[in-house]
mmCIF file of N, CA, C and O in Angstrom:
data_model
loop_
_atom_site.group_PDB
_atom_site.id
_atom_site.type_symbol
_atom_site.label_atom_id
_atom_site.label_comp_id
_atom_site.label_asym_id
_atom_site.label_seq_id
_atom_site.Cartn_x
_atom_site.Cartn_y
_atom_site.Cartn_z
ATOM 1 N N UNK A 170 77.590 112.393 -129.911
ATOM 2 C CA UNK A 170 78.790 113.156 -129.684
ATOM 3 C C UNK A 170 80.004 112.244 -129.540
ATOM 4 O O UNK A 170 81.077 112.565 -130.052
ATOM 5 N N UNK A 171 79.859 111.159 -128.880
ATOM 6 C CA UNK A 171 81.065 110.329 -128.498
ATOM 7 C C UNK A 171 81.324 109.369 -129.778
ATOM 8 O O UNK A 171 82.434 108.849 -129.660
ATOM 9 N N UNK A 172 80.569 108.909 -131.128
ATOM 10 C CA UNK A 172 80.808 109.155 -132.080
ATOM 11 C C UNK A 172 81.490 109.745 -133.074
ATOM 12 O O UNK A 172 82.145 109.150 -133.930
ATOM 13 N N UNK A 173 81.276 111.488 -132.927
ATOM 14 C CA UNK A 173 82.367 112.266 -133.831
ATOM 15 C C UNK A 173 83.536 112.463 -133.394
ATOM 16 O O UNK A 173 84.412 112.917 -134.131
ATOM 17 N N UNK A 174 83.831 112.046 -131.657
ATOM 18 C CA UNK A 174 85.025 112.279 -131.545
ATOM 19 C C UNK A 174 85.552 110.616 -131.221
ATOM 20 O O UNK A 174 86.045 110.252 -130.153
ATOM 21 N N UNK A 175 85.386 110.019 -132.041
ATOM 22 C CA UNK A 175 85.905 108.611 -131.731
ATOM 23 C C UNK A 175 87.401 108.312 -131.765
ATOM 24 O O UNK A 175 88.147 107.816 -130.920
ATOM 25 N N UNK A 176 87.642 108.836 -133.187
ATOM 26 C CA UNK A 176 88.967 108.816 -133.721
ATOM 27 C C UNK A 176 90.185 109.897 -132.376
ATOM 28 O O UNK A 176 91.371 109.612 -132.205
ATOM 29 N N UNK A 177 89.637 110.773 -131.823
ATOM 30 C CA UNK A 177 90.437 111.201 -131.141
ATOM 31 C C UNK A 177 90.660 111.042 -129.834
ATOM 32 O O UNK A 177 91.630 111.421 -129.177
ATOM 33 N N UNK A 178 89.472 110.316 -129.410
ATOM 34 C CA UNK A 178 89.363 109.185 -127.877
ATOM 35 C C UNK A 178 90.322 108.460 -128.202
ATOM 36 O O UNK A 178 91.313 108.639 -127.494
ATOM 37 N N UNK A 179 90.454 107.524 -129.185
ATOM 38 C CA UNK A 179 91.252 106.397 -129.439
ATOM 39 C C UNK A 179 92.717 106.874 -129.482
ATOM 40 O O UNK A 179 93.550 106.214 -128.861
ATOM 41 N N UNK A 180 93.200 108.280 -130.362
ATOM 42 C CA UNK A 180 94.104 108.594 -130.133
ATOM 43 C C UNK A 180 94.750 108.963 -128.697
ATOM 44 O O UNK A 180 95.835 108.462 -128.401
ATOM 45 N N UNK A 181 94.035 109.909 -127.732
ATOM 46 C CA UNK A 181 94.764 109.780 -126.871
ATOM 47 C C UNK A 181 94.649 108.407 -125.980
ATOM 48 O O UNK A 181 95.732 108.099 -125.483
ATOM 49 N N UNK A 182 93.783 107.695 -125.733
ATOM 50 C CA UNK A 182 93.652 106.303 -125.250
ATOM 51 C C UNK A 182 94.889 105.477 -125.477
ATOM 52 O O UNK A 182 95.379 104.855 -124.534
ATOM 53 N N UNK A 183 95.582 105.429 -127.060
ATOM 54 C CA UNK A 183 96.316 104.681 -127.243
ATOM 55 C C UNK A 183 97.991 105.265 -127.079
ATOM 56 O O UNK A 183 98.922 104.461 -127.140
ATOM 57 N N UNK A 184 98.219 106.703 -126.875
ATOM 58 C CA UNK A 184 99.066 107.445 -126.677
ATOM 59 C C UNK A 184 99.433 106.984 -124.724
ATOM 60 O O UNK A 184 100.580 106.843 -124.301
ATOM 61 N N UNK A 185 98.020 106.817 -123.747
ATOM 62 C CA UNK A 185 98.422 106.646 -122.666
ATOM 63 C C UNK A 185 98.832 105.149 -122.657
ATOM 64 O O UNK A 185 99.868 104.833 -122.071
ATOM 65 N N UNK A 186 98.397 104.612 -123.011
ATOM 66 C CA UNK A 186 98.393 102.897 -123.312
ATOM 67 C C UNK A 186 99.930 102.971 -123.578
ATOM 68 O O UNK A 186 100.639 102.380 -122.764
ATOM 69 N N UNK A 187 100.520 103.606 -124.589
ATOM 70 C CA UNK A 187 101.961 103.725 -124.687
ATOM 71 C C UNK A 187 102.830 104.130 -123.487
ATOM 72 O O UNK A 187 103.729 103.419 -123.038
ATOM 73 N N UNK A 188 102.524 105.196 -123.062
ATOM 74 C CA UNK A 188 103.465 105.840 -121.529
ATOM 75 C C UNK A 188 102.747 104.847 -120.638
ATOM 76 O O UNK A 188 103.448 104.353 -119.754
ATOM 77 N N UNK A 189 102.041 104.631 -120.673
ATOM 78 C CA UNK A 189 102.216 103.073 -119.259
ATOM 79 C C UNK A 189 102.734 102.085 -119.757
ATOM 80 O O UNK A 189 103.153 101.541 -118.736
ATOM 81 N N UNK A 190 103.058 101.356 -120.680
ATOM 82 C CA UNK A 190 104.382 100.789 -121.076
ATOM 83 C C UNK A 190 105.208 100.847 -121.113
ATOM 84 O O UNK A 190 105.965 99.895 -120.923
ATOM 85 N N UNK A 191 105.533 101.919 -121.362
ATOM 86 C CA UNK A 191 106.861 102.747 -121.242
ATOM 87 C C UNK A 191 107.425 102.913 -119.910
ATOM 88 O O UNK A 191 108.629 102.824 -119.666
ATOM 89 N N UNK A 192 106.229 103.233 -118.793
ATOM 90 C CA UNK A 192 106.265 103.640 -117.596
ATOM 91 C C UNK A 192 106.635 102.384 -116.935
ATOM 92 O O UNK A 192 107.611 102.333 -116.186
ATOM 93 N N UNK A 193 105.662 101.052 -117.261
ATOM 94 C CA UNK A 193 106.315 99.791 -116.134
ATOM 95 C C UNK A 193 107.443 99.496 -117.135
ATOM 96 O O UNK A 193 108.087 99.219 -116.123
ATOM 97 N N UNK A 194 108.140 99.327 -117.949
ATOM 98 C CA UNK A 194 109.350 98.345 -118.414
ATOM 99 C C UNK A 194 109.994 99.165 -117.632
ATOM 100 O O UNK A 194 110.187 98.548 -116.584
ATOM 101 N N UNK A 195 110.408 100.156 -117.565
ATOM 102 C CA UNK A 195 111.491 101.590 -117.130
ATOM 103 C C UNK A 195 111.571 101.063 -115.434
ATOM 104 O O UNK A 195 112.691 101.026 -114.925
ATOM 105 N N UNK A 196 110.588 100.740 -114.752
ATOM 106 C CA UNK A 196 110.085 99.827 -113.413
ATOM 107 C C UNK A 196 110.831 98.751 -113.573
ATOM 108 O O UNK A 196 111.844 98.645 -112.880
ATOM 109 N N UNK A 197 110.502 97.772 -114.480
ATOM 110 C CA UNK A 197 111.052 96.295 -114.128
ATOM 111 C C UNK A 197 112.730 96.328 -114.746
ATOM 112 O O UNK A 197 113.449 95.469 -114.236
ATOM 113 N N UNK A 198 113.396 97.240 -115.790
ATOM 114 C CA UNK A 198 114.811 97.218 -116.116
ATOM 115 C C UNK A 198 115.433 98.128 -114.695
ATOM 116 O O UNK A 198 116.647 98.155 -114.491
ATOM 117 N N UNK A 199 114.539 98.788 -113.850
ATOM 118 C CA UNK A 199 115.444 99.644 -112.699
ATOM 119 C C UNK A 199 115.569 98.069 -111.715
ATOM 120 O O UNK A 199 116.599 97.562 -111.270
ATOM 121 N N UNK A 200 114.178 97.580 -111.596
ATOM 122 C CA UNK A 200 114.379 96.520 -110.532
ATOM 123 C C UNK A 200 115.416 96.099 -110.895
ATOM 124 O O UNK A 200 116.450 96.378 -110.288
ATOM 125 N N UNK A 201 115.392 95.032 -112.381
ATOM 126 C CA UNK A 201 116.890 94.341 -112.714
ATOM 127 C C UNK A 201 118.121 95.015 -112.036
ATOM 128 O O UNK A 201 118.798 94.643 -111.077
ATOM 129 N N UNK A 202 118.184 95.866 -112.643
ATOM 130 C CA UNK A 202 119.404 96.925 -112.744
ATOM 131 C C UNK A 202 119.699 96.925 -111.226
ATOM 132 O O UNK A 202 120.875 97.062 -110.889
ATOM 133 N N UNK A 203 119.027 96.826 -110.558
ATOM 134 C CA UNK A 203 119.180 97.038 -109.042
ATOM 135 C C UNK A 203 119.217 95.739 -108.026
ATOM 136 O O UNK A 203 119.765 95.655 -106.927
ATOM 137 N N UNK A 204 118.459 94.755 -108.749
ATOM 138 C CA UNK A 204 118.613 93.401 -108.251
ATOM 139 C C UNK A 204 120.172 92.468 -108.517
ATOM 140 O O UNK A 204 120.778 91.667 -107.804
ATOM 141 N N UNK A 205 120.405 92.969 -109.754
ATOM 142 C CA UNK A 205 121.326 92.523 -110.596
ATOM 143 C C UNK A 205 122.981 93.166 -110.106
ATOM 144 O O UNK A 205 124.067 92.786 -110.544
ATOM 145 N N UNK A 206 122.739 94.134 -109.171
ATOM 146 C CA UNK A 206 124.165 94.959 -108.670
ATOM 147 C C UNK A 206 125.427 94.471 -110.066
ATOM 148 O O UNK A 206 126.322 93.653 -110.276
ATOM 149 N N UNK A 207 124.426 96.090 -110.998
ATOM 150 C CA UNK A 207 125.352 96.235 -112.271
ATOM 151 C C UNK A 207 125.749 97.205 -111.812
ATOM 152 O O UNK A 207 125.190 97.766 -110.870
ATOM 153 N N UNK A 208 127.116 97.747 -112.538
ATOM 154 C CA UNK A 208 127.512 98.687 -111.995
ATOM 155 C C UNK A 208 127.474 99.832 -112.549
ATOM 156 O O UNK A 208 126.951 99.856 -113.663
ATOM 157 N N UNK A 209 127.824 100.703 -112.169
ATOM 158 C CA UNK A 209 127.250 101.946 -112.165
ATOM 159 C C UNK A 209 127.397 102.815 -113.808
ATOM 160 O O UNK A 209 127.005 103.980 -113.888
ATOM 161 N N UNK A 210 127.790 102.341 -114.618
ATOM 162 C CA UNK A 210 128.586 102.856 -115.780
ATOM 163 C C UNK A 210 127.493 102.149 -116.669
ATOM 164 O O UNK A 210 126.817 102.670 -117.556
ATOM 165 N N UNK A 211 127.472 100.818 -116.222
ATOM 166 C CA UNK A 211 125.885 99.934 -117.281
ATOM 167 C C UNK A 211 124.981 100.122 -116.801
ATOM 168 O O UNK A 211 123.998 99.438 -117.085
ATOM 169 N N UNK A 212 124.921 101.023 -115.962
ATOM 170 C CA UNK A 212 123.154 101.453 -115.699
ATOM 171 C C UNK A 212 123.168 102.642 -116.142
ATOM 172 O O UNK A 212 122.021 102.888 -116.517
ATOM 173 N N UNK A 213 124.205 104.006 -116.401
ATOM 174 C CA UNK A 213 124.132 104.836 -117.107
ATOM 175 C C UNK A 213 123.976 104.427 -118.897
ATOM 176 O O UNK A 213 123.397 105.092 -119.756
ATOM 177 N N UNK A 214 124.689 103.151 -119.051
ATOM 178 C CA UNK A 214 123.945 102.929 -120.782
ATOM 179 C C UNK A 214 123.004 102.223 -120.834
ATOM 180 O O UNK A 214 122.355 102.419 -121.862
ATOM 181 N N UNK A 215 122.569 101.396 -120.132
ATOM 182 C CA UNK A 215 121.585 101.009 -120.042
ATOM 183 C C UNK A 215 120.588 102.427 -120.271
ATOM 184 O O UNK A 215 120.388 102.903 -121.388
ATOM 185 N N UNK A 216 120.083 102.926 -119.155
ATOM 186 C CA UNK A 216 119.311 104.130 -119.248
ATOM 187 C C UNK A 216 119.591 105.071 -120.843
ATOM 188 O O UNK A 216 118.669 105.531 -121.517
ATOM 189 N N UNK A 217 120.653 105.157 -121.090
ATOM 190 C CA UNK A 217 121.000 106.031 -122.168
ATOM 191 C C UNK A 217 120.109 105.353 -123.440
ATOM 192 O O UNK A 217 119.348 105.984 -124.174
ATOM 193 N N UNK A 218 120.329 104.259 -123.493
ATOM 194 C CA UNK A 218 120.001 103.124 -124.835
ATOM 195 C C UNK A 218 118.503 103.123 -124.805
ATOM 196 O O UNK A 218 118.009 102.818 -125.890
ATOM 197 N N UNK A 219 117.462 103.443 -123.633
ATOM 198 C CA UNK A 219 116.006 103.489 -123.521
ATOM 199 C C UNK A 219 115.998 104.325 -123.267
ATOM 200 O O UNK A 219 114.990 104.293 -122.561
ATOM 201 N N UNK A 220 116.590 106.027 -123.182
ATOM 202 C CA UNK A 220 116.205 107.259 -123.257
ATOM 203 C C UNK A 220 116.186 107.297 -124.488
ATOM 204 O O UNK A 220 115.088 107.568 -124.975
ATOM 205 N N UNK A 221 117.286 107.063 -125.405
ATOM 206 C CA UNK A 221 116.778 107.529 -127.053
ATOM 207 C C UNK A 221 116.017 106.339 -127.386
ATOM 208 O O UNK A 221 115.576 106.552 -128.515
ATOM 209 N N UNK A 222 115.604 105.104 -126.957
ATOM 210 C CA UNK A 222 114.512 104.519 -127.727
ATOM 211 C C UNK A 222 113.141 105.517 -127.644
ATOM 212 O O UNK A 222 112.463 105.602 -128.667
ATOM 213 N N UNK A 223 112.736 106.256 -126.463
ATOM 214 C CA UNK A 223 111.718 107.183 -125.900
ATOM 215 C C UNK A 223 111.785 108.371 -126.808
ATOM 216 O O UNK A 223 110.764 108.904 -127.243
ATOM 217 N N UNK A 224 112.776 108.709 -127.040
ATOM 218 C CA UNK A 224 113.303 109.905 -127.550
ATOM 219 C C UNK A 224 113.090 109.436 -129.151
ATOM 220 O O UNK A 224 112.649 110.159 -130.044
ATOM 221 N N UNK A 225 113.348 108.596 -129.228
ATOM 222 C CA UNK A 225 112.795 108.370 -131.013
ATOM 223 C C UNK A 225 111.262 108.078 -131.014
ATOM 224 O O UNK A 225 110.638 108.661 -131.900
ATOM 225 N N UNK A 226 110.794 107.551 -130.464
ATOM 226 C CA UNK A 226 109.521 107.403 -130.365
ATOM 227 C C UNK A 226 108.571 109.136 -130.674
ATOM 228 O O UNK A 226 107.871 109.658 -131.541
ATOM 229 N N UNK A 227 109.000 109.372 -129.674
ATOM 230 C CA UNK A 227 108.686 110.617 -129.586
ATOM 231 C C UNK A 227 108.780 111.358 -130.953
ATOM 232 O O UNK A 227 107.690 111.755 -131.366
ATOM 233 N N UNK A 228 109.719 111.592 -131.638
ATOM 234 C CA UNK A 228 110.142 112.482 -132.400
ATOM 235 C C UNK A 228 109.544 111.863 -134.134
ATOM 236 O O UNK A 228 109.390 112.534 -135.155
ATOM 237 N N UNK A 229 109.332 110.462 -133.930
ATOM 238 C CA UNK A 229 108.423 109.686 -135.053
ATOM 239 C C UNK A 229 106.933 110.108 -134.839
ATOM 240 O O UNK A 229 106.206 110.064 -135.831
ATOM 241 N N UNK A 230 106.520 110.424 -133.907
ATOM 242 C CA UNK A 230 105.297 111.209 -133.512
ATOM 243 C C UNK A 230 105.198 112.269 -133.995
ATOM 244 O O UNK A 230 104.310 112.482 -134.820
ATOM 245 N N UNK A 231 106.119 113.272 -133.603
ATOM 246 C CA UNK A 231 106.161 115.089 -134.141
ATOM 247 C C UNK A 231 106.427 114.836 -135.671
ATOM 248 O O UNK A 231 105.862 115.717 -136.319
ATOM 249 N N UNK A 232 107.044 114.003 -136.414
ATOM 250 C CA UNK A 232 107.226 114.083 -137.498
ATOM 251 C C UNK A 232 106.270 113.658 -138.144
ATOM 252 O O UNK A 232 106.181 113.993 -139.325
ATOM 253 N N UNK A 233 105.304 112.817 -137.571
ATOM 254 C CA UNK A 233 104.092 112.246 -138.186
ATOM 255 C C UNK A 233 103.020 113.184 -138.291
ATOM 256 O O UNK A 233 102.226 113.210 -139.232
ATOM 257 N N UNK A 234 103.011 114.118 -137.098
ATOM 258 C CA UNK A 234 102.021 115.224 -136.742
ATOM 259 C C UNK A 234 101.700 116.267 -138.102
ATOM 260 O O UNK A 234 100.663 116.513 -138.719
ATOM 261 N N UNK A 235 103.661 116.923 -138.293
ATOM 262 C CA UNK A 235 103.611 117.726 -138.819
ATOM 263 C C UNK A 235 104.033 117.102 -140.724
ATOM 264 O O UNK A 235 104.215 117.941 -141.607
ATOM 265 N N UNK A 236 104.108 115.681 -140.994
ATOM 266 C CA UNK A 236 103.917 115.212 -142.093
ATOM 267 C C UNK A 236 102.384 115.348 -142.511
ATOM 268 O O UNK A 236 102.047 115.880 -143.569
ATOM 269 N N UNK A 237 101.412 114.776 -141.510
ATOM 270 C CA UNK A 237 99.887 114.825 -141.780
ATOM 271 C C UNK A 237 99.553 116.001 -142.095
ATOM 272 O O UNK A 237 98.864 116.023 -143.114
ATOM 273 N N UNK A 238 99.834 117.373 -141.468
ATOM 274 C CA UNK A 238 99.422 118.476 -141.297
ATOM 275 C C UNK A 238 99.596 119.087 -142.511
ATOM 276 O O UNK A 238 98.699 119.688 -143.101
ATOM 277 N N UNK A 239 100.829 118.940 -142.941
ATOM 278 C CA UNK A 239 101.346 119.401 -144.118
ATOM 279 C C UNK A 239 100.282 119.069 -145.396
ATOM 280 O O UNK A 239 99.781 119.844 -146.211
ATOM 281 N N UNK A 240 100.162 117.795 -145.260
ATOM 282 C CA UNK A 240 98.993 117.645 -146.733
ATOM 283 C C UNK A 240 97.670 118.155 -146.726
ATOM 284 O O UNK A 240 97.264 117.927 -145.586
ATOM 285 N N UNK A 241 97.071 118.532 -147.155
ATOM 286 C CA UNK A 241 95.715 119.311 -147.755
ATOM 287 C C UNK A 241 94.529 117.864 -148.105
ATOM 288 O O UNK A 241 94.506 116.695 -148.491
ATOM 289 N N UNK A 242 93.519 119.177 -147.557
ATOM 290 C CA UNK A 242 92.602 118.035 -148.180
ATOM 291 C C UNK A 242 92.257 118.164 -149.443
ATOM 292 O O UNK A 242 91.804 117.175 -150.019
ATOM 293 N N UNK A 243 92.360 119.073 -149.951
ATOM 294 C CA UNK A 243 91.979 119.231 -151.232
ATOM 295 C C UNK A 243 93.451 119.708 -152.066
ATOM 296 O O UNK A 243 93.655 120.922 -152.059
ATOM 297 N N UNK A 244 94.474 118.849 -152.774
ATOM 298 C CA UNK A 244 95.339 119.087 -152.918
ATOM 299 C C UNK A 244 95.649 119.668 -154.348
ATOM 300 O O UNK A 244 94.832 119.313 -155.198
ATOM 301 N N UNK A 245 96.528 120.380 -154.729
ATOM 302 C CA UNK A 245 96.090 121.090 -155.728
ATOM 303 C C UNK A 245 97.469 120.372 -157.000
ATOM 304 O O UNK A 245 98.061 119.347 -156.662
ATOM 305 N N UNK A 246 97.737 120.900 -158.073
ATOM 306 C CA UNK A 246 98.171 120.141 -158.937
ATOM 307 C C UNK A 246 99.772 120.188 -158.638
ATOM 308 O O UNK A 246 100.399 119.131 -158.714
ATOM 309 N N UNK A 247 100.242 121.037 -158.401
ATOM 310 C CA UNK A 247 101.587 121.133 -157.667
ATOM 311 C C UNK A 247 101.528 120.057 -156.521
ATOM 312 O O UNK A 247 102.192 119.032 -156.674
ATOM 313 N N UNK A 248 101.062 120.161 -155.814
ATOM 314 C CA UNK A 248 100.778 118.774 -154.586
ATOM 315 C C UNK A 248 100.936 117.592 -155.253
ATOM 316 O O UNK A 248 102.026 117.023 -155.315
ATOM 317 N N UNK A 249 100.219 117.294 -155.615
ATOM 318 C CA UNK A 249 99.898 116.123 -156.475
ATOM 319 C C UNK A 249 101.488 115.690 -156.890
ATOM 320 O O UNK A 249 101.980 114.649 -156.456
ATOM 321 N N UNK A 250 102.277 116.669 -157.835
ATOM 322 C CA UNK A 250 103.181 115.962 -158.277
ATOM 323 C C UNK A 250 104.500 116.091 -157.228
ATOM 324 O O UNK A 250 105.559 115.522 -157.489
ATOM 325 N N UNK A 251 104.347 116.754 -156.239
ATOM 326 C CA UNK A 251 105.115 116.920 -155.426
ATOM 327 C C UNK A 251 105.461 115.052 -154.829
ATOM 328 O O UNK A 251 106.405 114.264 -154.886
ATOM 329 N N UNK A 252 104.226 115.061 -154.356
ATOM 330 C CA UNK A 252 104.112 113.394 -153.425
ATOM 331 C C UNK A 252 104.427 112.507 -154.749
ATOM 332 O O UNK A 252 104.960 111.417 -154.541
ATOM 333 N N UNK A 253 104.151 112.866 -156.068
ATOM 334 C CA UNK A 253 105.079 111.587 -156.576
ATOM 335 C C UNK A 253 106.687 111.733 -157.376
ATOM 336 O O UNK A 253 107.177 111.152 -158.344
ATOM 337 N N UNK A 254 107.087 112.573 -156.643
ATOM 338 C CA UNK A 254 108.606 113.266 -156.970
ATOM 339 C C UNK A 254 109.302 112.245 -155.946
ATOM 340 O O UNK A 254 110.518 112.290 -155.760
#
């Protein structure tokens, strides 16, 4: 059993592996940010500039989801010339 679902252990495995990366840098740029007495305007871009890095991340995901989803396994002749258009 832990066999057929290998491929999707690994997926979420490597999805958490990501948000705990995500989770300590976001930790060590607040320490900076807070050790560093920046002021208050560069810690709002600061934060802004690694909310849309998160935020793209994210959205390269949903687009990957629903790119995969979209193709067929058995694709038919319209398909075919579609992907080389």
């Amino acid at each position: 059993m832990l066999y057929e679902h290998f491929q999707l252990l690994e997926k979420i495995g490597l999805d958490l592996v990501f948000a705990a990366i995500f989770f300590f840098i976001g930790m060590a740029i607040k320490d900076v940010l807070r050790e560093g007495n920046v002021p208050a305007f560069g810690r709002r871009i600061v934060w802004f500039v690694l909310t849309l890095g998160c935020v793209g991340f994210i959205v390269k995901g949903v687009i990957q989801l629903v790119w995969e989803g979209s193709v067929s396994a058995n694709p038919t002749e319209d398909d075919r010339l579609c992907i080389w258009v």
